[in-house]
Tab-separated table of N, CA and C in Angstrom:
chain	number	residue	atom	x	y	z
A	1	ALA	N	18.088	46.106	-99.548
A	1	ALA	CA	18.141	46.788	-100.833
A	1	ALA	C	18.240	45.746	-101.937
A	2	THR	N	17.780	46.096	-103.106
A	2	THR	CA	18.033	45.266	-104.283
A	2	THR	C	18.904	46.081	-105.216
A	3	ILE	N	19.932	45.426	-105.751
A	3	ILE	CA	20.840	46.107	-106.670
A	3	ILE	C	20.967	45.299	-107.953
A	4	ASP	N	21.306	45.994	-109.043
A	4	ASP	CA	21.525	45.289	-110.304
A	4	ASP	C	23.010	44.990	-110.473
A	5	SER	N	23.368	44.365	-111.567
A	5	SER	CA	24.751	43.923	-111.781
A	5	SER	C	25.741	45.085	-111.915
A	6	GLN	N	25.235	46.294	-112.124
A	6	GLN	CA	26.118	47.458	-112.199
A	6	GLN	C	26.172	48.234	-110.885
A	7	GLY	N	25.473	47.732	-109.864
A	7	GLY	CA	25.517	48.346	-108.544
A	7	GLY	C	24.454	49.395	-108.284
A	8	PHE	N	23.504	49.569	-109.206
A	8	PHE	CA	22.442	50.546	-108.998
A	8	PHE	C	21.366	49.964	-108.079
A	9	VAL	N	20.941	50.755	-107.103
A	9	VAL	CA	19.895	50.332	-106.180
A	9	VAL	C	18.543	50.542	-106.845
A	10	HIS	N	17.722	49.506	-106.820
A	10	HIS	CA	16.388	49.592	-107.410
A	10	HIS	C	15.289	49.614	-106.362
A	11	ARG	N	15.601	49.135	-105.183
A	11	ARG	CA	14.602	49.092	-104.123
A	11	ARG	C	15.311	49.160	-102.777
A	12	TYR	N	14.749	49.942	-101.867
A	12	TYR	CA	15.285	50.042	-100.516
A	12	TYR	C	14.116	49.925	-99.539
A	13	VAL	N	14.239	49.046	-98.569
A	13	VAL	CA	13.187	48.823	-97.585
A	13	VAL	C	13.819	48.777	-96.205
A	14	GLU	N	13.207	49.463	-95.248
A	14	GLU	CA	13.648	49.363	-93.860
A	14	GLU	C	12.764	48.356	-93.154
A	15	GLY	N	13.388	47.422	-92.461
A	15	GLY	CA	12.637	46.418	-91.712
A	15	GLY	C	12.458	46.833	-90.270
A	16	ASN	N	11.947	45.906	-89.478
A	16	ASN	CA	11.836	46.169	-88.042
A	16	ASN	C	13.022	45.509	-87.341
A	17	ALA	N	12.962	45.394	-86.040
A	17	ALA	CA	14.098	44.866	-85.275
A	17	ALA	C	14.428	43.419	-85.598
A	18	HIS	N	13.452	42.641	-86.121
A	18	HIS	CA	13.687	41.213	-86.314
A	18	HIS	C	13.502	40.717	-87.737
A	19	SER	N	13.009	41.554	-88.635
A	19	SER	CA	12.818	41.065	-90.005
A	19	SER	C	12.652	42.212	-90.990
A	20	VAL	N	12.820	41.853	-92.251
A	20	VAL	CA	12.570	42.794	-93.349
A	20	VAL	C	11.985	41.989	-94.494
A	21	SER	N	11.039	42.576	-95.169
A	21	SER	CA	10.428	41.904	-96.309
A	21	SER	C	10.878	42.611	-97.579
A	22	ILE	N	11.828	41.996	-98.247
A	22	ILE	CA	12.329	42.568	-99.498
A	22	ILE	C	12.581	41.434	-100.470
A	23	PHE	N	12.231	41.654	-101.705
A	23	PHE	CA	12.410	40.637	-102.726
A	23	PHE	C	12.565	41.328	-104.071
A	24	SER	N	12.922	40.555	-105.064
A	24	SER	CA	12.997	41.058	-106.426
A	24	SER	C	12.661	39.932	-107.384
A	25	ASN	N	11.864	40.238	-108.368
A	25	ASN	CA	11.558	39.265	-109.405
A	25	ASN	C	12.280	39.608	-110.695
A	26	ASN	N	13.400	40.293	-110.569
A	26	ASN	CA	14.247	40.615	-111.709
A	26	ASN	C	15.494	39.734	-111.628
A	27	LYS	N	15.747	38.949	-112.654
A	27	LYS	CA	16.887	38.012	-112.645
A	27	LYS	C	18.238	38.700	-112.541
A	28	ASP	N	18.281	39.993	-112.808
A	28	ASP	CA	19.528	40.749	-112.744
A	28	ASP	C	19.787	41.307	-111.342
A	29	HIS	N	18.815	41.242	-110.449
A	29	HIS	CA	18.940	41.874	-109.137
A	29	HIS	C	19.448	40.914	-108.068
A	30	LEU	N	20.175	41.490	-107.129
A	30	LEU	CA	20.682	40.788	-105.963
A	30	LEU	C	20.068	41.458	-104.733
A	31	VAL	N	19.563	40.682	-103.809
A	31	VAL	CA	18.972	41.209	-102.581
A	31	VAL	C	20.058	41.283	-101.512
A	32	LEU	N	20.192	42.449	-100.892
A	32	LEU	CA	21.172	42.657	-99.818
A	32	LEU	C	20.431	43.036	-98.544
A	33	HIS	N	20.796	42.426	-97.436
A	33	HIS	CA	20.241	42.846	-96.153
A	33	HIS	C	21.210	42.491	-95.036
A	34	ASN	N	20.933	43.009	-93.858
A	34	ASN	CA	21.832	42.731	-92.741
A	34	ASN	C	21.139	41.865	-91.702
A	35	HIS	N	21.958	41.227	-90.905
A	35	HIS	CA	21.520	40.447	-89.751
A	35	HIS	C	22.268	41.012	-88.543
A	36	PRO	N	21.810	42.135	-88.007
A	36	PRO	CA	22.581	42.803	-86.948
A	36	PRO	C	22.762	41.978	-85.678
A	37	SER	N	21.840	41.058	-85.393
A	37	SER	CA	21.988	40.280	-84.170
A	37	SER	C	22.421	38.846	-84.434
A	38	GLY	N	22.695	38.517	-85.692
A	38	GLY	CA	23.044	37.139	-86.004
A	38	GLY	C	23.912	37.044	-87.225
A	39	GLY	N	23.793	35.918	-87.900
A	39	GLY	CA	24.679	35.711	-89.013
A	39	GLY	C	24.025	35.074	-90.205
A	40	ALA	N	24.042	33.760	-90.259
A	40	ALA	CA	23.674	33.004	-91.455
A	40	ALA	C	22.224	33.231	-91.872
A	41	PHE	N	21.913	32.781	-93.084
A	41	PHE	CA	20.568	32.913	-93.630
A	41	PHE	C	19.551	32.167	-92.778
A	42	SER	N	18.393	32.759	-92.631
A	42	SER	CA	17.287	32.067	-91.992
A	42	SER	C	16.641	31.145	-93.026
A	43	LYS	N	15.816	30.214	-92.569
A	43	LYS	CA	15.090	29.362	-93.521
A	43	LYS	C	14.233	30.225	-94.437
A	44	ASN	N	13.622	31.263	-93.886
A	44	ASN	CA	12.788	32.144	-94.701
A	44	ASN	C	13.619	32.856	-95.777
A	45	ASP	N	14.841	33.264	-95.442
A	45	ASP	CA	15.733	33.869	-96.449
A	45	ASP	C	15.933	32.905	-97.614
A	46	MET	N	16.232	31.655	-97.289
A	46	MET	CA	16.519	30.667	-98.328
A	46	MET	C	15.276	30.322	-99.136
A	47	LEU	N	14.133	30.181	-98.473
A	47	LEU	CA	12.903	29.828	-99.180
A	47	LEU	C	12.431	30.960	-100.086
A	48	SER	N	12.452	32.189	-99.590
A	48	SER	CA	11.996	33.308	-100.425
A	48	SER	C	12.945	33.542	-101.594
A	49	THR	N	14.226	33.351	-101.385
A	49	THR	CA	15.186	33.502	-102.483
A	49	THR	C	14.950	32.435	-103.545
A	50	ALA	N	14.651	31.224	-103.134
A	50	ALA	CA	14.384	30.143	-104.092
A	50	ALA	C	13.117	30.410	-104.897
A	51	ARG	N	12.110	31.032	-104.283
A	51	ARG	CA	10.830	31.285	-104.955
A	51	ARG	C	10.892	32.471	-105.912
A	52	GLU	N	11.690	33.469	-105.594
A	52	GLU	CA	11.716	34.670	-106.434
A	52	GLU	C	12.704	34.515	-107.582
A	53	LYS	N	12.723	35.479	-108.457
A	53	LYS	CA	13.546	35.383	-109.660
A	53	LYS	C	14.910	36.074	-109.530
A	54	SER	N	15.195	36.706	-108.400
A	54	SER	CA	16.478	37.400	-108.249
A	54	SER	C	17.643	36.437	-108.455
A	55	ARG	N	18.823	37.001	-108.649
A	55	ARG	CA	19.992	36.140	-108.874
A	55	ARG	C	20.612	35.637	-107.582
A	56	GLY	N	20.129	36.145	-106.435
A	56	GLY	CA	20.651	35.662	-105.169
A	56	GLY	C	20.428	36.621	-104.027
A	57	ILE	N	21.108	36.326	-102.918
A	57	ILE	CA	20.944	37.106	-101.694
A	57	ILE	C	22.280	37.190	-100.957
A	58	VAL	N	22.488	38.310	-100.275
A	58	VAL	CA	23.651	38.507	-99.413
A	58	VAL	C	23.128	38.967	-98.056
A	59	ALA	N	23.613	38.353	-96.991
A	59	ALA	CA	23.278	38.784	-95.637
A	59	ALA	C	24.574	39.124	-94.917
A	60	SER	N	24.618	40.308	-94.368
A	60	SER	CA	25.797	40.747	-93.635
A	60	SER	C	25.519	40.591	-92.143
A	61	GLY	N	26.272	39.685	-91.501
A	61	GLY	CA	26.085	39.407	-90.084
A	61	GLY	C	27.184	40.023	-89.245
A	62	LYS	N	27.253	39.588	-87.998
A	62	LYS	CA	28.259	40.117	-87.077
A	62	LYS	C	29.685	39.799	-87.511
A	63	ASN	N	29.911	38.558	-87.941
A	63	ASN	CA	31.270	38.123	-88.251
A	63	ASN	C	31.527	37.844	-89.723
A	64	TYR	N	30.467	37.538	-90.475
A	64	TYR	CA	30.629	37.152	-91.873
A	64	TYR	C	29.585	37.810	-92.760
A	65	ASP	N	29.924	37.906	-94.030
A	65	ASP	CA	28.953	38.182	-95.072
A	65	ASP	C	28.656	36.844	-95.723
A	66	TYR	N	27.380	36.504	-95.824
A	66	TYR	CA	26.935	35.238	-96.400
A	66	TYR	C	26.379	35.517	-97.791
A	67	VAL	N	26.819	34.743	-98.776
A	67	VAL	CA	26.448	34.984	-100.169
A	67	VAL	C	25.863	33.709	-100.778
A	68	PHE	N	24.697	33.852	-101.408
A	68	PHE	CA	24.019	32.749	-102.083
A	68	PHE	C	23.666	33.238	-103.484
A	69	LEU	N	24.285	32.637	-104.502
A	69	LEU	CA	24.052	33.025	-105.898
A	69	LEU	C	23.501	31.838	-106.670
A	70	LYS	N	22.410	32.052	-107.352
A	70	LYS	CA	21.785	30.983	-108.125
A	70	LYS	C	22.617	30.673	-109.362
A	71	GLY	N	22.757	29.391	-109.654
A	71	GLY	CA	23.422	28.969	-110.870
A	71	GLY	C	22.456	29.046	-112.043
A	72	SER	N	22.965	28.878	-113.240
A	72	SER	CA	22.135	29.004	-114.437
A	72	SER	C	21.025	27.960	-114.506
A	73	HIS	N	21.155	26.845	-113.782
A	73	HIS	CA	20.134	25.796	-113.798
A	73	HIS	C	19.364	25.697	-112.478
A	74	PHE	N	19.528	26.678	-111.598
A	74	PHE	CA	18.891	26.608	-110.276
A	74	PHE	C	17.371	26.459	-110.374
A	75	GLU	N	16.745	27.140	-111.321
A	75	GLU	CA	15.281	27.072	-111.447
A	75	GLU	C	14.776	25.639	-111.530
A	76	ARG	N	15.509	24.785	-112.221
A	76	ARG	CA	15.116	23.381	-112.347
A	76	ARG	C	15.094	22.663	-111.004
A	77	TYR	N	15.898	23.132	-110.074
A	77	TYR	CA	16.059	22.479	-108.776
A	77	TYR	C	15.417	23.253	-107.632
A	78	SER	N	14.751	24.352	-107.944
A	78	SER	CA	14.187	25.232	-106.922
A	78	SER	C	13.202	24.518	-106.000
A	79	GLN	N	12.284	23.752	-106.554
A	79	GLN	CA	11.298	23.041	-105.735
A	79	GLN	C	11.982	22.026	-104.812
A	80	ALA	N	12.930	21.284	-105.353
A	80	ALA	CA	13.654	20.294	-104.549
A	80	ALA	C	14.471	20.989	-103.456
A	81	PHE	N	15.076	22.124	-103.783
A	81	PHE	CA	15.836	22.898	-102.809
A	81	PHE	C	14.914	23.356	-101.680
A	82	GLN	N	13.756	23.908	-102.023
A	82	GLN	CA	12.812	24.363	-101.008
A	82	GLN	C	12.373	23.214	-100.099
A	83	HIS	N	12.093	22.081	-100.681
A	83	HIS	CA	11.704	20.902	-99.905
A	83	HIS	C	12.835	20.493	-98.949
A	84	ALA	N	14.061	20.500	-99.453
A	84	ALA	CA	15.215	20.129	-98.632
A	84	ALA	C	15.422	21.116	-97.482
A	85	VAL	N	15.262	22.402	-97.757
A	85	VAL	CA	15.416	23.412	-96.699
A	85	VAL	C	14.359	23.207	-95.617
A	86	LYS	N	13.121	22.985	-96.026
A	86	LYS	CA	12.030	22.801	-95.062
A	86	LYS	C	12.239	21.559	-94.195
A	87	ASN	N	12.843	20.531	-94.761
A	87	ASN	CA	12.959	19.253	-94.064
A	87	ASN	C	14.354	18.929	-93.558
A	88	SER	N	15.271	19.868	-93.680
A	88	SER	CA	16.648	19.589	-93.281
A	88	SER	C	16.789	19.521	-91.761
A	89	THR	N	17.716	18.680	-91.350
A	89	THR	CA	18.124	18.612	-89.953
A	89	THR	C	19.538	19.167	-89.906
A	90	LEU	N	19.667	20.351	-89.360
A	90	LEU	CA	20.961	21.023	-89.354
A	90	LEU	C	21.812	20.550	-88.187
A	91	GLN	N	23.099	20.338	-88.470
A	91	GLN	CA	24.020	19.920	-87.422
A	91	GLN	C	25.280	20.769	-87.485
A	92	GLY	N	25.661	21.289	-86.366
A	92	GLY	CA	26.864	22.111	-86.266
A	92	GLY	C	27.026	22.601	-84.844
A	93	LYS	N	28.081	23.341	-84.592
A	93	LYS	CA	28.320	23.822	-83.226
A	93	LYS	C	27.313	24.896	-82.815
A	94	ASP	N	26.724	25.592	-83.806
A	94	ASP	CA	25.649	26.544	-83.571
A	94	ASP	C	24.877	26.702	-84.877
A	95	TYR	N	23.839	27.532	-84.884
A	95	TYR	CA	22.997	27.678	-86.069
A	95	TYR	C	23.813	28.145	-87.284
A	96	ASP	N	24.636	29.165	-87.112
A	96	ASP	CA	25.424	29.694	-88.232
A	96	ASP	C	26.333	28.632	-88.834
A	97	ASP	N	26.994	27.877	-87.989
A	97	ASP	CA	27.878	26.810	-88.450
A	97	ASP	C	27.084	25.724	-89.185
A	98	ALA	N	25.926	25.369	-88.651
A	98	ALA	CA	25.105	24.327	-89.261
A	98	ALA	C	24.586	24.751	-90.641
A	99	VAL	N	24.113	25.990	-90.757
A	99	VAL	CA	23.634	26.494	-92.051
A	99	VAL	C	24.793	26.550	-93.042
A	100	HIS	N	25.933	27.036	-92.587
A	100	HIS	CA	27.122	27.103	-93.452
A	100	HIS	C	27.479	25.713	-93.985
A	101	LYS	N	27.493	24.720	-93.124
A	101	LYS	CA	27.832	23.356	-93.542
A	101	LYS	C	26.804	22.816	-94.537
A	102	TRP	N	25.517	23.034	-94.261
A	102	TRP	CA	24.467	22.511	-95.135
A	102	TRP	C	24.522	23.168	-96.512
A	103	LEU	N	24.629	24.494	-96.540
A	103	LEU	CA	24.673	25.193	-97.826
A	103	LEU	C	25.937	24.842	-98.610
A	104	THR	N	27.048	24.676	-97.932
A	104	THR	CA	28.290	24.292	-98.595
A	104	THR	C	28.161	22.895	-99.202
A	105	ALA	N	27.604	21.970	-98.453
A	105	ALA	CA	27.508	20.575	-98.896
A	105	ALA	C	26.536	20.373	-100.056
A	106	ASN	N	25.548	21.258	-100.209
A	106	ASN	CA	24.491	21.038	-101.205
A	106	ASN	C	24.580	21.920	-102.451
A	107	GLN	N	25.666	22.632	-102.631
A	107	GLN	CA	25.820	23.541	-103.768
A	107	GLN	C	25.670	22.843	-105.119
A	108	LYS	N	26.391	21.783	-105.307
A	108	LYS	CA	26.372	21.094	-106.606
A	108	LYS	C	25.019	20.441	-106.861
A	109	LYS	N	24.446	19.861	-105.837
A	109	LYS	CA	23.169	19.153	-105.982
A	109	LYS	C	22.055	20.081	-106.470
A	110	TYR	N	22.016	21.321	-105.959
A	110	TYR	CA	20.928	22.244	-106.291
A	110	TYR	C	21.361	23.402	-107.201
A	111	HIS	N	22.580	23.389	-107.666
A	111	HIS	CA	23.073	24.353	-108.662
A	111	HIS	C	23.037	25.810	-108.177
A	112	TYR	N	23.735	26.063	-107.098
A	112	TYR	CA	23.937	27.425	-106.617
A	112	TYR	C	25.372	27.539	-106.121
A	113	LYS	N	25.805	28.774	-105.894
A	113	LYS	CA	27.110	29.022	-105.311
A	113	LYS	C	26.885	29.699	-103.970
A	114	TYR	N	27.525	29.162	-102.949
A	114	TYR	CA	27.413	29.720	-101.613
A	114	TYR	C	28.803	29.884	-101.024
A	115	TYR	N	29.003	30.981	-100.335
A	115	TYR	CA	30.231	31.163	-99.551
A	115	TYR	C	29.980	32.226	-98.486
A	116	ARG	N	30.870	32.242	-97.537
A	116	ARG	CA	30.856	33.315	-96.535
A	116	ARG	C	32.259	33.882	-96.476
A	117	LYS	N	32.326	35.162	-96.173
A	117	LYS	CA	33.649	35.773	-96.026
A	117	LYS	C	33.649	36.636	-94.780
A	118	LYS	N	34.776	36.630	-94.119
A	118	LYS	CA	34.942	37.393	-92.893
A	118	LYS	C	34.735	38.870	-93.197
A	119	ASN	N	33.950	39.546	-92.368
A	119	ASN	CA	33.752	40.992	-92.611
A	119	ASN	C	34.501	41.827	-91.608
């Protein structure tokens, strides 16, 4: 779903068992989706969020909700962020841990806010 800053839903899309294609080119909208069999953002989640104009993305996984919000200067760093995501070597105890570490470590460099919270 895409929602605006007041919580109104503007778009709802049902995906298949492994993916959903939803985006927003409205700077006021936030993209929300679930990861029923996993957790952290996929590379495609991060790349599509960087390319579109939405203010960010939230993915609700098995154990955590993952939140990525663009900072006011993110557009300036979007291309560099996309390049870094495509070429990153993730390290962690598993994929979710590795993505969490990478997104946490690169927040200031690419001007976004990232966090996860236990659900």
